[in-house]
PDB file of C-alpha atoms and ligand atoms in Angstrom:
ATOM      1  CA  UNK A  84     -15.873  -7.917   3.180  1.00  0.00           C
ATOM      2  CA  UNK A  85     -15.303  -4.477   4.847  1.00  0.00           C
ATOM      3  CA  UNK A  86     -13.172  -2.392   2.620  1.00  0.00           C
ATOM      4  CA  UNK A  87     -11.360   0.864   3.607  1.00  0.00           C
ATOM      5  CA  UNK A  88     -10.262   3.100   0.547  1.00  0.00           C
ATOM      6  CA  UNK A  89      -7.617   5.780   1.334  1.00  0.00           C
ATOM      7  CA  UNK A  90      -8.028   8.458  -1.452  1.00  0.00           C
ATOM      8  CA  UNK A  91      -5.182  10.893  -2.234  1.00  0.00           C
ATOM      9  CA  UNK A  92      -6.324  13.383  -4.732  1.00  0.00           C
ATOM     10  CA  UNK A  93      -6.718  17.039  -4.198  1.00  0.00           C
ATOM     11  CA  UNK A  94      -9.650  17.429  -6.728  1.00  0.00           C
ATOM     12  CA  UNK A  95     -12.985  15.573  -6.325  1.00  0.00           C
ATOM     13  CA  UNK A  96     -13.901  16.203 -10.038  1.00  0.00           C
ATOM     14  CA  UNK A  97     -10.611  14.658 -11.130  1.00  0.00           C
ATOM     15  CA  UNK A  98     -10.341  11.317 -13.013  1.00  0.00           C
ATOM     16  CA  UNK A  99      -9.220   9.757  -9.740  1.00  0.00           C
ATOM     17  CA  UNK A 100     -12.339  11.124  -8.146  1.00  0.00           C
ATOM     18  CA  UNK A 101     -14.370   9.514 -10.819  1.00  0.00           C
ATOM     19  CA  UNK A 102     -12.659   6.116 -10.524  1.00  0.00           C
ATOM     20  CA  UNK A 103     -13.008   6.268  -6.830  1.00  0.00           C
ATOM     21  CA  UNK A 104     -16.793   6.656  -7.260  1.00  0.00           C
ATOM     22  CA  UNK A 105     -16.772   3.592  -9.799  1.00  0.00           C
ATOM     23  CA  UNK A 106     -14.639   1.432  -7.373  1.00  0.00           C
ATOM     24  CA  UNK A 107     -16.998   2.331  -4.280  1.00  0.00           C
ATOM     25  CA  UNK A 108     -20.147   1.595  -6.315  1.00  0.00           C
ATOM     26  CA  UNK A 109     -19.037  -1.646  -7.582  1.00  0.00           C
ATOM     27  CA  UNK A 110     -17.786  -2.633  -4.223  1.00  0.00           C
ATOM     28  CA  UNK A 111     -20.978  -1.842  -2.692  1.00  0.00           C
ATOM     29  CA  UNK A 112     -23.022  -3.618  -5.615  1.00  0.00           C
ATOM     30  CA  UNK A 113     -21.004  -6.710  -4.676  1.00  0.00           C
ATOM     31  CA  UNK A 114     -22.329  -6.496  -1.150  1.00  0.00           C
ATOM     32  CA  UNK A 115     -19.272  -5.031   0.515  1.00  0.00           C
ATOM     33  CA  UNK A 116     -19.132  -2.398   2.926  1.00  0.00           C
ATOM     34  CA  UNK A 117     -16.958   0.510   2.116  1.00  0.00           C
ATOM     35  CA  UNK A 118     -15.454   3.484   4.088  1.00  0.00           C
ATOM     36  CA  UNK A 119     -13.216   6.181   2.490  1.00  0.00           C
ATOM     37  CA  UNK A 120     -10.568   8.064   3.996  1.00  0.00           C
ATOM     38  CA  UNK A 121     -10.167  11.157   1.662  1.00  0.00           C
ATOM     39  CA  UNK A 122      -7.025  12.615   2.943  1.00  0.00           C
ATOM     40  CA  UNK A 123      -7.211  16.030   1.170  1.00  0.00           C
ATOM     41  CA  UNK A 124     -10.843  16.661   1.901  1.00  0.00           C
ATOM     42  CA  UNK A 125     -10.245  15.821   5.607  1.00  0.00           C
ATOM     43  CA  UNK A 126      -7.162  18.014   5.706  1.00  0.00           C
ATOM     44  CA  UNK A 127      -4.857  15.243   6.768  1.00  0.00           C
ATOM     45  CA  UNK A 128      -1.756  16.286   8.375  1.00  0.00           C
ATOM     46  CA  UNK A 129       1.162  14.747   6.401  1.00  0.00           C
ATOM     47  CA  UNK A 130       4.084  15.415   8.472  1.00  0.00           C
ATOM     48  CA  UNK A 131       5.212  13.179  11.272  1.00  0.00           C
ATOM     49  CA  UNK A 132       6.508  15.635  13.932  1.00  0.00           C
ATOM     50  CA  UNK A 133       6.547  16.475  17.617  1.00  0.00           C
ATOM     51  CA  UNK A 134       2.870  17.378  17.439  1.00  0.00           C
ATOM     52  CA  UNK A 135       2.085  13.694  17.056  1.00  0.00           C
ATOM     53  CA  UNK A 136       3.312  12.849  20.575  1.00  0.00           C
ATOM     54  CA  UNK A 137       1.544  15.229  23.025  1.00  0.00           C
ATOM     55  CA  UNK A 138       2.753  13.241  26.075  1.00  0.00           C
ATOM     56  CA  UNK A 139       6.371  13.854  25.120  1.00  0.00           C
ATOM     57  CA  UNK A 140       8.011  16.046  27.696  1.00  0.00           C
ATOM     58  CA  UNK A 141       8.817  19.454  26.200  1.00  0.00           C
ATOM     59  CA  UNK A 142      12.580  19.060  26.892  1.00  0.00           C
ATOM     60  CA  UNK A 143      12.866  15.403  25.590  1.00  0.00           C
ATOM     61  CA  UNK A 144      14.663  14.951  22.439  1.00  0.00           C
ATOM     62  CA  UNK A 145      12.355  13.572  19.617  1.00  0.00           C
ATOM     63  CA  UNK A 146      13.172  10.123  18.466  1.00  0.00           C
ATOM     64  CA  UNK A 147      10.161   9.259  16.304  1.00  0.00           C
ATOM     65  CA  UNK A 148      10.279   5.574  16.620  1.00  0.00           C
ATOM     66  CA  UNK A 149      10.691   5.676  20.245  1.00  0.00           C
ATOM     67  CA  UNK A 150       8.033   8.240  20.821  1.00  0.00           C
ATOM     68  CA  UNK A 151       5.849   6.238  18.572  1.00  0.00           C
ATOM     69  CA  UNK A 152       6.280   3.054  20.467  1.00  0.00           C
ATOM     70  CA  UNK A 153       5.392   4.813  23.744  1.00  0.00           C
ATOM     71  CA  UNK A 154       2.536   6.756  22.576  1.00  0.00           C
ATOM     72  CA  UNK A 155       0.979   3.571  20.902  1.00  0.00           C
ATOM     73  CA  UNK A 156       1.594   1.438  24.099  1.00  0.00           C
ATOM     74  CA  UNK A 157      -0.139   4.053  26.146  1.00  0.00           C
ATOM     75  CA  UNK A 158      -2.817   4.864  23.725  1.00  0.00           C
ATOM     76  CA  UNK A 159      -1.560   8.341  23.451  1.00  0.00           C
ATOM     77  CA  UNK A 160      -1.438   8.765  19.845  1.00  0.00           C
ATOM     78  CA  UNK A 161      -3.299  11.734  18.325  1.00  0.00           C
ATOM     79  CA  UNK A 162      -7.053  11.140  17.580  1.00  0.00           C
ATOM     80  CA  UNK A 163      -6.561  11.462  13.742  1.00  0.00           C
ATOM     81  CA  UNK A 164      -3.968   8.705  13.752  1.00  0.00           C
ATOM     82  CA  UNK A 165      -6.012   6.475  16.146  1.00  0.00           C
ATOM     83  CA  UNK A 166      -9.097   6.697  13.951  1.00  0.00           C
ATOM     84  CA  UNK A 167      -7.293   5.593  10.924  1.00  0.00           C
ATOM     85  CA  UNK A 168      -5.788   2.551  12.915  1.00  0.00           C
ATOM     86  CA  UNK A 169      -9.290   1.696  13.923  1.00  0.00           C
ATOM     87  CA  UNK A 170     -10.402   1.732  10.341  1.00  0.00           C
ATOM     88  CA  UNK A 171      -7.553  -0.543   9.316  1.00  0.00           C
ATOM     89  CA  UNK A 172      -8.451  -2.968  12.012  1.00  0.00           C
ATOM     90  CA  UNK A 173     -12.160  -2.838  10.954  1.00  0.00           C
ATOM     91  CA  UNK A 174     -11.375  -3.497   7.424  1.00  0.00           C
ATOM     92  CA  UNK A 175     -10.754  -6.712   5.739  1.00  0.00           C
ATOM     93  CA  UNK A 176      -9.194  -5.074   2.738  1.00  0.00           C
ATOM     94  CA  UNK A 177      -7.301  -1.757   2.362  1.00  0.00           C
ATOM     95  CA  UNK A 178      -7.139   0.082  -1.126  1.00  0.00           C
ATOM     96  CA  UNK A 179      -4.766   2.921  -1.386  1.00  0.00           C
ATOM     97  CA  UNK A 180      -5.738   5.056  -4.422  1.00  0.00           C
ATOM     98  CA  UNK A 181      -3.455   7.816  -5.935  1.00  0.00           C
ATOM     99  CA  UNK A 182      -2.026   9.314  -9.149  1.00  0.00           C
ATOM    100  CA  UNK A 183       1.654   8.446  -9.806  1.00  0.00           C
ATOM    101  CA  UNK A 184       3.459  11.766  -8.793  1.00  0.00           C
ATOM    102  CA  UNK A 185       7.287  11.693  -9.267  1.00  0.00           C
ATOM    103  CA  UNK A 186       7.294   7.849  -9.567  1.00  0.00           C
ATOM    104  CA  UNK A 187       5.567   7.342  -6.199  1.00  0.00           C
ATOM    105  CA  UNK A 188       2.546   8.287  -4.045  1.00  0.00           C
ATOM    106  CA  UNK A 189       1.618  12.025  -3.343  1.00  0.00           C
ATOM    107  CA  UNK A 190       3.233  13.186  -0.169  1.00  0.00           C
ATOM    108  CA  UNK A 191       0.004  13.332   1.671  1.00  0.00           C
ATOM    109  CA  UNK A 192      -0.329   9.753   1.490  1.00  0.00           C
ATOM    110  CA  UNK A 193       3.061   8.882   2.410  1.00  0.00           C
ATOM    111  CA  UNK A 194       2.576  11.175   5.365  1.00  0.00           C
ATOM    112  CA  UNK A 195      -0.511   8.931   6.157  1.00  0.00           C
ATOM    113  CA  UNK A 196       1.648   6.042   6.172  1.00  0.00           C
ATOM    114  CA  UNK A 197       4.328   7.579   8.268  1.00  0.00           C
ATOM    115  CA  UNK A 198       1.819   8.610  10.943  1.00  0.00           C
ATOM    116  CA  UNK A 199      -0.612   5.704  10.999  1.00  0.00           C
ATOM    117  CA  UNK A 200       1.809   3.030  10.839  1.00  0.00           C
ATOM    118  CA  UNK A 201       3.105   3.405  14.495  1.00  0.00           C
ATOM    119  CA  UNK A 202       5.634   1.345  16.240  1.00  0.00           C
ATOM    120  CA  UNK A 203       3.961  -1.492  17.856  1.00  0.00           C
ATOM    121  CA  UNK A 204       1.112  -1.308  15.097  1.00  0.00           C
ATOM    122  CA  UNK A 205       2.723  -1.606  11.821  1.00  0.00           C
ATOM    123  CA  UNK A 206       6.494  -2.117  12.752  1.00  0.00           C
ATOM    124  CA  UNK A 207       8.239  -3.229  15.852  1.00  0.00           C
ATOM    125  CA  UNK A 208       5.674  -6.195  16.026  1.00  0.00           C
ATOM    126  CA  UNK A 209       6.967  -9.560  17.725  1.00  0.00           C
ATOM    127  CA  UNK A 210      10.272 -10.817  18.929  1.00  0.00           C
ATOM    128  CA  UNK A 211      13.205  -8.987  17.589  1.00  0.00           C
ATOM    129  CA  UNK A 212      16.402 -10.788  18.219  1.00  0.00           C
ATOM    130  CA  UNK A 213      19.399 -12.583  16.367  1.00  0.00           C
ATOM    131  CA  UNK A 214      17.098 -15.547  15.885  1.00  0.00           C
ATOM    132  CA  UNK A 215      13.889 -13.897  14.969  1.00  0.00           C
ATOM    133  CA  UNK A 216      13.198 -10.474  13.055  1.00  0.00           C
ATOM    134  CA  UNK A 217       9.807  -9.482  13.958  1.00  0.00           C
ATOM    135  CA  UNK A 218       6.563 -10.315  12.741  1.00  0.00           C
ATOM    136  CA  UNK A 219       6.595  -8.776   9.313  1.00  0.00           C
ATOM    137  CA  UNK A 220       6.595  -9.411   5.676  1.00  0.00           C
ATOM    138  CA  UNK A 221       3.678 -11.726   5.512  1.00  0.00           C
ATOM    139  CA  UNK A 222       2.953 -11.471   9.468  1.00  0.00           C
ATOM    140  CA  UNK A 223       1.914  -8.770  11.752  1.00  0.00           C
ATOM    141  CA  UNK A 224      -0.894  -6.696  12.921  1.00  0.00           C
ATOM    142  CA  UNK A 225      -2.847  -6.633   9.630  1.00  0.00           C
ATOM    143  CA  UNK A 226      -2.200 -10.340   8.720  1.00  0.00           C
ATOM    144  CA  UNK A 227      -5.106 -12.161   7.074  1.00  0.00           C
ATOM    145  CA  UNK A 228      -6.297  -9.068   5.441  1.00  0.00           C
ATOM    146  CA  UNK A 229      -5.982  -8.108   1.789  1.00  0.00           C
ATOM    147  CA  UNK A 230      -4.850  -4.845   0.076  1.00  0.00           C
ATOM    148  CA  UNK A 231      -4.145  -3.269  -3.311  1.00  0.00           C
ATOM    149  CA  UNK A 232      -3.341  -0.099  -5.182  1.00  0.00           C
ATOM    150  CA  UNK A 233      -5.287   1.855  -7.581  1.00  0.00           C
ATOM    151  CA  UNK A 234      -2.890   4.028  -9.444  1.00  0.00           C
ATOM    152  CA  UNK A 235      -3.128   6.284 -12.582  1.00  0.00           C
ATOM    153  CA  UNK A 236      -0.217   7.473 -14.712  1.00  0.00           C
ATOM    154  CA  UNK A 237       0.665  10.043 -17.302  1.00  0.00           C
ATOM    155  CA  UNK A 238       3.133   7.860 -18.783  1.00  0.00           C
ATOM    156  CA  UNK A 239       2.395   5.012 -21.373  1.00  0.00           C
ATOM    157  CA  UNK A 240       2.234   1.257 -20.422  1.00  0.00           C
ATOM    158  CA  UNK A 241       5.217   0.813 -22.728  1.00  0.00           C
ATOM    159  CA  UNK A 242       7.301   3.237 -20.609  1.00  0.00           C
ATOM    160  CA  UNK A 243       6.706   1.011 -17.638  1.00  0.00           C
ATOM    161  CA  UNK A 244       7.302  -2.368 -19.422  1.00  0.00           C
ATOM    162  CA  UNK A 245      10.250  -4.394 -18.416  1.00  0.00           C
ATOM    163  CA  UNK A 246      12.450  -2.457 -21.081  1.00  0.00           C
ATOM    164  CA  UNK A 247      10.813   0.960 -20.755  1.00  0.00           C
ATOM    165  CA  UNK A 248      12.663   3.983 -19.723  1.00  0.00           C
ATOM    166  CA  UNK A 249      10.707   4.501 -16.334  1.00  0.00           C
ATOM    167  CA  UNK A 250      11.496   1.108 -15.083  1.00  0.00           C
ATOM    168  CA  UNK A 251       8.866  -1.724 -14.646  1.00  0.00           C
ATOM    169  CA  UNK A 252       5.818  -0.486 -12.870  1.00  0.00           C
ATOM    170  CA  UNK A 253       5.806  -3.515 -10.311  1.00  0.00           C
ATOM    171  CA  UNK A 254       9.376  -2.364  -9.429  1.00  0.00           C
ATOM    172  CA  UNK A 255       8.336   1.274  -8.847  1.00  0.00           C
ATOM    173  CA  UNK A 256       5.480   0.141  -6.776  1.00  0.00           C
ATOM    174  CA  UNK A 257       7.519  -2.469  -5.052  1.00  0.00           C
ATOM    175  CA  UNK A 258       8.304  -0.285  -1.861  1.00  0.00           C
ATOM    176  CA  UNK A 259       4.671   0.378  -1.456  1.00  0.00           C
ATOM    177  CA  UNK A 260       3.287  -3.009  -2.257  1.00  0.00           C
ATOM    178  CA  UNK A 261       5.850  -5.047  -0.484  1.00  0.00           C
ATOM    179  CA  UNK A 262       7.412  -2.307   1.899  1.00  0.00           C
ATOM    180  CA  UNK A 263       4.279  -0.870   3.130  1.00  0.00           C
ATOM    181  CA  UNK A 264       1.423  -3.379   2.578  1.00  0.00           C
ATOM    182  CA  UNK A 265       3.101  -6.758   2.786  1.00  0.00           C
ATOM    183  CA  UNK A 266       5.259  -5.614   5.773  1.00  0.00           C
ATOM    184  CA  UNK A 267       2.580  -5.496   8.279  1.00  0.00           C
ATOM    185  CA  UNK A 268       0.909  -8.615   7.031  1.00  0.00           C
ATOM    186  CA  UNK A 269      -1.396  -7.791   4.191  1.00  0.00           C
ATOM    187  CA  UNK A 270      -1.833 -10.259   1.308  1.00  0.00           C
ATOM    188  CA  UNK A 271      -1.289  -7.922  -1.729  1.00  0.00           C
ATOM    189  CA  UNK A 272      -3.234  -8.088  -4.919  1.00  0.00           C
ATOM    190  CA  UNK A 273      -1.753  -7.043  -8.181  1.00  0.00           C
ATOM    191  CA  UNK A 274      -1.966  -3.349  -8.606  1.00  0.00           C
ATOM    192  CA  UNK A 275      -4.645  -1.778 -10.849  1.00  0.00           C
ATOM    193  CA  UNK A 276      -2.847   0.804 -13.070  1.00  0.00           C
ATOM    194  CA  UNK A 277      -4.515   3.077 -15.670  1.00  0.00           C
ATOM    195  CA  UNK A 278      -1.808   4.352 -18.068  1.00  0.00           C
ATOM    196  CA  UNK A 279      -1.616   7.382 -20.262  1.00  0.00           C
ATOM    197  CA  UNK A 280      -4.666   8.938 -18.557  1.00  0.00           C
ATOM    198  CA  UNK A 281      -3.872  12.769 -19.076  1.00  0.00           C
ATOM    199  CA  UNK A 282      -5.965  13.080 -22.202  1.00  0.00           C
ATOM    200  CA  UNK A 283      -8.366  10.369 -21.654  1.00  0.00           C
ATOM    201  CA  UNK A 284     -11.683  10.866 -23.590  1.00  0.00           C
ATOM    202  CA  UNK A 285     -15.178   9.347 -22.695  1.00  0.00           C
ATOM    203  CA  UNK A 286     -14.309   6.179 -24.627  1.00  0.00           C
ATOM    204  CA  UNK A 287     -11.002   5.850 -22.697  1.00  0.00           C
ATOM    205  CA  UNK A 288     -12.656   6.275 -19.419  1.00  0.00           C
ATOM    206  CA  UNK A 289     -15.475   3.777 -20.078  1.00  0.00           C
ATOM    207  CA  UNK A 290     -12.802   1.257 -20.939  1.00  0.00           C
ATOM    208  CA  UNK A 291     -10.695   2.056 -17.837  1.00  0.00           C
ATOM    209  CA  UNK A 292     -13.822   2.117 -15.561  1.00  0.00           C
ATOM    210  CA  UNK A 293     -14.872  -1.300 -16.778  1.00  0.00           C
ATOM    211  CA  UNK A 294     -11.503  -2.787 -16.084  1.00  0.00           C
ATOM    212  CA  UNK A 295     -11.637  -1.400 -12.587  1.00  0.00           C
ATOM    213  CA  UNK A 296     -15.025  -2.619 -12.044  1.00  0.00           C
ATOM    214  CA  UNK A 297     -14.085  -6.143 -13.109  1.00  0.00           C
ATOM    215  CA  UNK A 298     -11.145  -5.894 -10.579  1.00  0.00           C
ATOM    216  CA  UNK A 299     -13.683  -4.687  -7.792  1.00  0.00           C
ATOM    217  CA  UNK A 300     -15.908  -7.760  -8.545  1.00  0.00           C
ATOM    218  CA  UNK A 301     -12.885 -10.199  -7.830  1.00  0.00           C
ATOM    219  CA  UNK A 302     -11.350  -8.516  -4.780  1.00  0.00           C
ATOM    220  CA  UNK A 303     -12.261 -11.417  -2.570  1.00  0.00           C
ATOM    221  CA  UNK A 304     -11.012 -14.210  -4.951  1.00  0.00           C
ATOM    222  CA  UNK A 305      -7.958 -12.556  -6.944  1.00  0.00           C
ATOM    223  CA  UNK A 306      -4.834 -14.624  -5.858  1.00  0.00           C
ATOM    224  CA  UNK A 307      -2.340 -12.368  -4.080  1.00  0.00           C
ATOM    225  CA  UNK A 308       1.362 -11.678  -5.329  1.00  0.00           C
ATOM    226  CA  UNK A 309       3.187 -14.620  -3.910  1.00  0.00           C
ATOM    227  CA  UNK A 310       5.833 -12.514  -1.959  1.00  0.00           C
ATOM    228  CA  UNK A 311       8.030 -14.720   0.178  1.00  0.00           C
ATOM    229  CA  UNK A 312       7.330 -14.799   3.835  1.00  0.00           C
ATOM    230  CA  UNK A 313      10.185 -13.536   5.928  1.00  0.00           C
ATOM    231  CA  UNK A 314       9.698 -16.112   8.516  1.00  0.00           C
ATOM    232  CA  UNK A 315       8.836 -18.883   6.151  1.00  0.00           C
ATOM    233  CA  UNK A 316      12.296 -20.356   5.807  1.00  0.00           C
ATOM    234  CA  UNK A 317      13.190 -18.644   2.633  1.00  0.00           C
ATOM    235  CA  UNK A 318      15.683 -16.190   4.368  1.00  0.00           C
ATOM    236  CA  UNK A 319      18.815 -16.568   6.590  1.00  0.00           C
ATOM    237  CA  UNK A 320      18.365 -14.902   9.945  1.00  0.00           C
ATOM    238  CA  UNK A 321      19.743 -12.395  10.987  1.00  0.00           C
ATOM    239  CA  UNK A 322      21.237 -11.400   7.597  1.00  0.00           C
ATOM    240  CA  UNK A 323      17.784 -11.543   5.998  1.00  0.00           C
ATOM    241  CA  UNK A 324      19.390 -12.635   2.653  1.00  0.00           C
ATOM    242  CA  UNK A 325      17.431 -15.072   0.531  1.00  0.00           C
ATOM    243  CA  UNK A 326      18.936 -18.671   0.853  1.00  0.00           C
ATOM    244  CA  UNK A 327      21.323 -19.851  -1.565  1.00  0.00           C
ATOM    245  CA  UNK A 328      19.658 -22.052  -4.231  1.00  0.00           C
ATOM    246  CA  UNK A 329      16.302 -20.152  -3.935  1.00  0.00           C
ATOM    247  CA  UNK A 330      15.199 -17.952  -6.879  1.00  0.00           C
ATOM    248  CA  UNK A 331      16.055 -18.146 -10.557  1.00  0.00           C
ATOM    249  CA  UNK A 332      20.008 -17.843 -10.888  1.00  0.00           C
ATOM    250  CA  UNK A 333      19.403 -15.005 -13.388  1.00  0.00           C
ATOM    251  CA  UNK A 334      16.863 -12.947 -11.087  1.00  0.00           C
ATOM    252  CA  UNK A 335      18.178 -10.004  -9.153  1.00  0.00           C
ATOM    253  CA  UNK A 336      16.513  -7.200  -7.411  1.00  0.00           C
ATOM    254  CA  UNK A 337      12.958  -7.037  -6.283  1.00  0.00           C
ATOM    255  CA  UNK A 338      11.774  -9.923  -8.252  1.00  0.00           C
ATOM    256  CA  UNK A 339      13.730 -12.304  -6.077  1.00  0.00           C
ATOM    257  CA  UNK A 340      11.100 -11.719  -3.299  1.00  0.00           C
ATOM    258  CA  UNK A 341       8.244 -13.128  -5.368  1.00  0.00           C
ATOM    259  CA  UNK A 342       8.144 -16.913  -5.151  1.00  0.00           C
ATOM    260  CA  UNK A 343       6.867 -17.714  -8.678  1.00  0.00           C
ATOM    261  CA  UNK A 344       7.385 -21.369  -8.351  1.00  0.00           C
ATOM    262  CA  UNK A 345       5.942 -21.717  -4.757  1.00  0.00           C
ATOM    263  CA  UNK A 346       8.922 -23.269  -2.978  1.00  0.00           C
ATOM    264  CA  UNK A 347       9.970 -23.125   0.666  1.00  0.00           C
ATOM    265  CA  UNK A 348       7.663 -20.328   1.856  1.00  0.00           C
ATOM    266  CA  UNK A 349       4.450 -22.006   1.056  1.00  0.00           C
ATOM    267  CA  UNK A 350       5.528 -25.433   1.848  1.00  0.00           C
ATOM    268  CA  UNK A 351       6.539 -24.236   5.445  1.00  0.00           C
ATOM    269  CA  UNK A 352       3.493 -22.163   5.812  1.00  0.00           C
ATOM    270  CA  UNK A 353       1.245 -25.141   5.313  1.00  0.00           C
TER     271      UNK A 353
HETATM  272  P1  FAD B 288      -7.202  14.448 -14.391  1.00  0.00           P
HETATM  273  O1  FAD B 288      -6.295  15.419 -14.678  1.00  0.00           O
HETATM  274  O2  FAD B 288      -8.199  14.818 -13.531  1.00  0.00           O
HETATM  275  O3  FAD B 288      -8.014  13.780 -15.568  1.00  0.00           O
HETATM  276  C1  FAD B 288      -7.211  13.197 -16.750  1.00  0.00           C
HETATM  277  C2  FAD B 288      -7.946  13.070 -17.979  1.00  0.00           C
HETATM  278  O4  FAD B 288      -9.053  12.288 -17.726  1.00  0.00           O
HETATM  279  C3  FAD B 288      -8.626  14.502 -18.337  1.00  0.00           C
HETATM  280  O5  FAD B 288      -8.457  14.722 -19.765  1.00  0.00           O
HETATM  281  C4  FAD B 288     -10.080  14.391 -18.060  1.00  0.00           C
HETATM  282  O6  FAD B 288     -10.896  15.108 -18.887  1.00  0.00           O
HETATM  283  C5  FAD B 288     -10.366  12.858 -18.258  1.00  0.00           C
HETATM  284  N1  FAD B 288     -11.501  12.293 -17.911  1.00  0.00           N
HETATM  285  C6  FAD B 288     -12.177  11.401 -18.770  1.00  0.00           C
HETATM  286  N2  FAD B 288     -13.321  10.945 -18.077  1.00  0.00           N
HETATM  287  C7  FAD B 288     -13.422  11.671 -16.862  1.00  0.00           C
HETATM  288  C8  FAD B 288     -14.158  11.589 -15.728  1.00  0.00           C
HETATM  289  N3  FAD B 288     -15.346  11.051 -15.796  1.00  0.00           N
HETATM  290  N4  FAD B 288     -13.924  12.370 -14.624  1.00  0.00           N
HETATM  291  C9  FAD B 288     -12.862  13.061 -14.694  1.00  0.00           C
HETATM  292  N5  FAD B 288     -11.888  13.124 -15.755  1.00  0.00           N
HETATM  293  C10 FAD B 288     -12.251  12.435 -16.686  1.00  0.00           C
HETATM  294  N6  FAD B 288       2.905  10.450 -14.440  1.00  0.00           N
HETATM  295  C11 FAD B 288       3.876   9.478 -14.517  1.00  0.00           C
HETATM  296  O7  FAD B 288       3.628   8.697 -15.379  1.00  0.00           O
HETATM  297  N7  FAD B 288       4.879   9.424 -13.835  1.00  0.00           N
HETATM  298  C12 FAD B 288       5.248  10.205 -12.974  1.00  0.00           C
HETATM  299  O8  FAD B 288       6.217  10.212 -12.290  1.00  0.00           O
HETATM  300  C13 FAD B 288       4.371  11.427 -12.787  1.00  0.00           C
HETATM  301  N8  FAD B 288       4.602  12.494 -11.882  1.00  0.00           N
HETATM  302  C14 FAD B 288       3.657  13.474 -11.759  1.00  0.00           C
HETATM  303  C15 FAD B 288       4.051  14.480 -10.664  1.00  0.00           C
HETATM  304  C16 FAD B 288       3.194  15.412 -10.529  1.00  0.00           C
HETATM  305  C17 FAD B 288       3.380  16.510  -9.512  1.00  0.00           C
HETATM  306  C18 FAD B 288       2.105  15.608 -11.393  1.00  0.00           C
HETATM  307  C19 FAD B 288       1.070  16.712 -11.164  1.00  0.00           C
HETATM  308  C20 FAD B 288       1.721  14.563 -12.293  1.00  0.00           C
HETATM  309  C21 FAD B 288       2.522  13.500 -12.507  1.00  0.00           C
HETATM  310  N9  FAD B 288       2.422  12.591 -13.494  1.00  0.00           N
HETATM  311  C22 FAD B 288       3.180  11.567 -13.554  1.00  0.00           C
HETATM  312  C23 FAD B 288       1.127  12.481 -14.297  1.00  0.00           C
HETATM  313  C24 FAD B 288       0.085  12.043 -13.266  1.00  0.00           C
HETATM  314  O9  FAD B 288       0.237  10.594 -12.928  1.00  0.00           O
HETATM  315  C25 FAD B 288      -1.308  12.155 -14.001  1.00  0.00           C
HETATM  316  O10 FAD B 288      -1.580  13.432 -14.365  1.00  0.00           O
HETATM  317  C26 FAD B 288      -2.357  11.633 -13.160  1.00  0.00           C
HETATM  318  O11 FAD B 288      -2.300  10.171 -12.992  1.00  0.00           O
HETATM  319  C27 FAD B 288      -3.796  11.937 -13.777  1.00  0.00           C
HETATM  320  O12 FAD B 288      -4.780  11.571 -12.918  1.00  0.00           O
HETATM  321  P2  FAD B 288      -5.801  12.819 -12.515  1.00  0.00           P
HETATM  322  O13 FAD B 288      -6.980  12.136 -11.634  1.00  0.00           O
HETATM  323  O14 FAD B 288      -5.058  13.863 -11.895  1.00  0.00           O
HETATM  324  O15 FAD B 288      -6.424  13.230 -13.838  1.00  0.00           O
END
């Protein structure tokens, strides 16, 4: 496979830098072709702003989605953004790697998403009407490709367990795995999370690195998270509510959108 790893850590000698090297080496050892977008090293501009739309008339009021749609359609996005989009189209798999900062990704990576995920590329794709709400959540420009996260945390695994004070890790990462990766079509693999890493010693590093190598060995075969497809029959349109009767009656929140028992979505996708 062709793999793009988008790396968001300011220090190459960090734990994240070392884990990136472990991941890249193992992927290459498995015969995959890897490219890395190192956002800090490349001086990635994280703010989406007027400068992203050089063709916009100086007197025009900036509406980001509209300007993004026009610039994407005209091939007039900035070169840095177009280069990242080309890498996404090139890659069969996307990996986002970052330390958990304030329960989410570092701002530079969020800014990569804000700018690279243009209207017409990652959103605003397909028919939008009362009967069809776009090619998204399982469909879209990046459908057929795989994606996953590599994340490190200071907090303990227990703190991110179902009853842990931070909230479950899959819930915290849901806006990224479901909202950013599944939305434009990726099949999303379970996240790789290394917990309690701030005082990791050599033995701890060796264990984390081995766990990461194992995940990198199986990127092509690991089953994705069974998120429900928006257009697979599980949701009412246009309210986009899960159909009555689907999901465990006791389940609420993000978990509703994972089809653990494989009902309507997969039946209608087949
Ligand atoms: P580093 O600091 O580079 O290294 C961590 C440890 O690994 C060091 O002790 C280092 O010596 C050791 N190490 C062992 N082997 C190696 C090796 N081969 N190479 C390099 N280092 C090695 N945590 C949470 O849980 N939730 C949060 O919401 C959260 N918010 C944060 C917000 C901010 C702004 C910051 C700065 C931190 C936050 N943290 C949070 C903690 C953060 O997630 C961790 O500090 C981070 O994941 C550690 O990764 P690192 O690459 O920066 O580690």
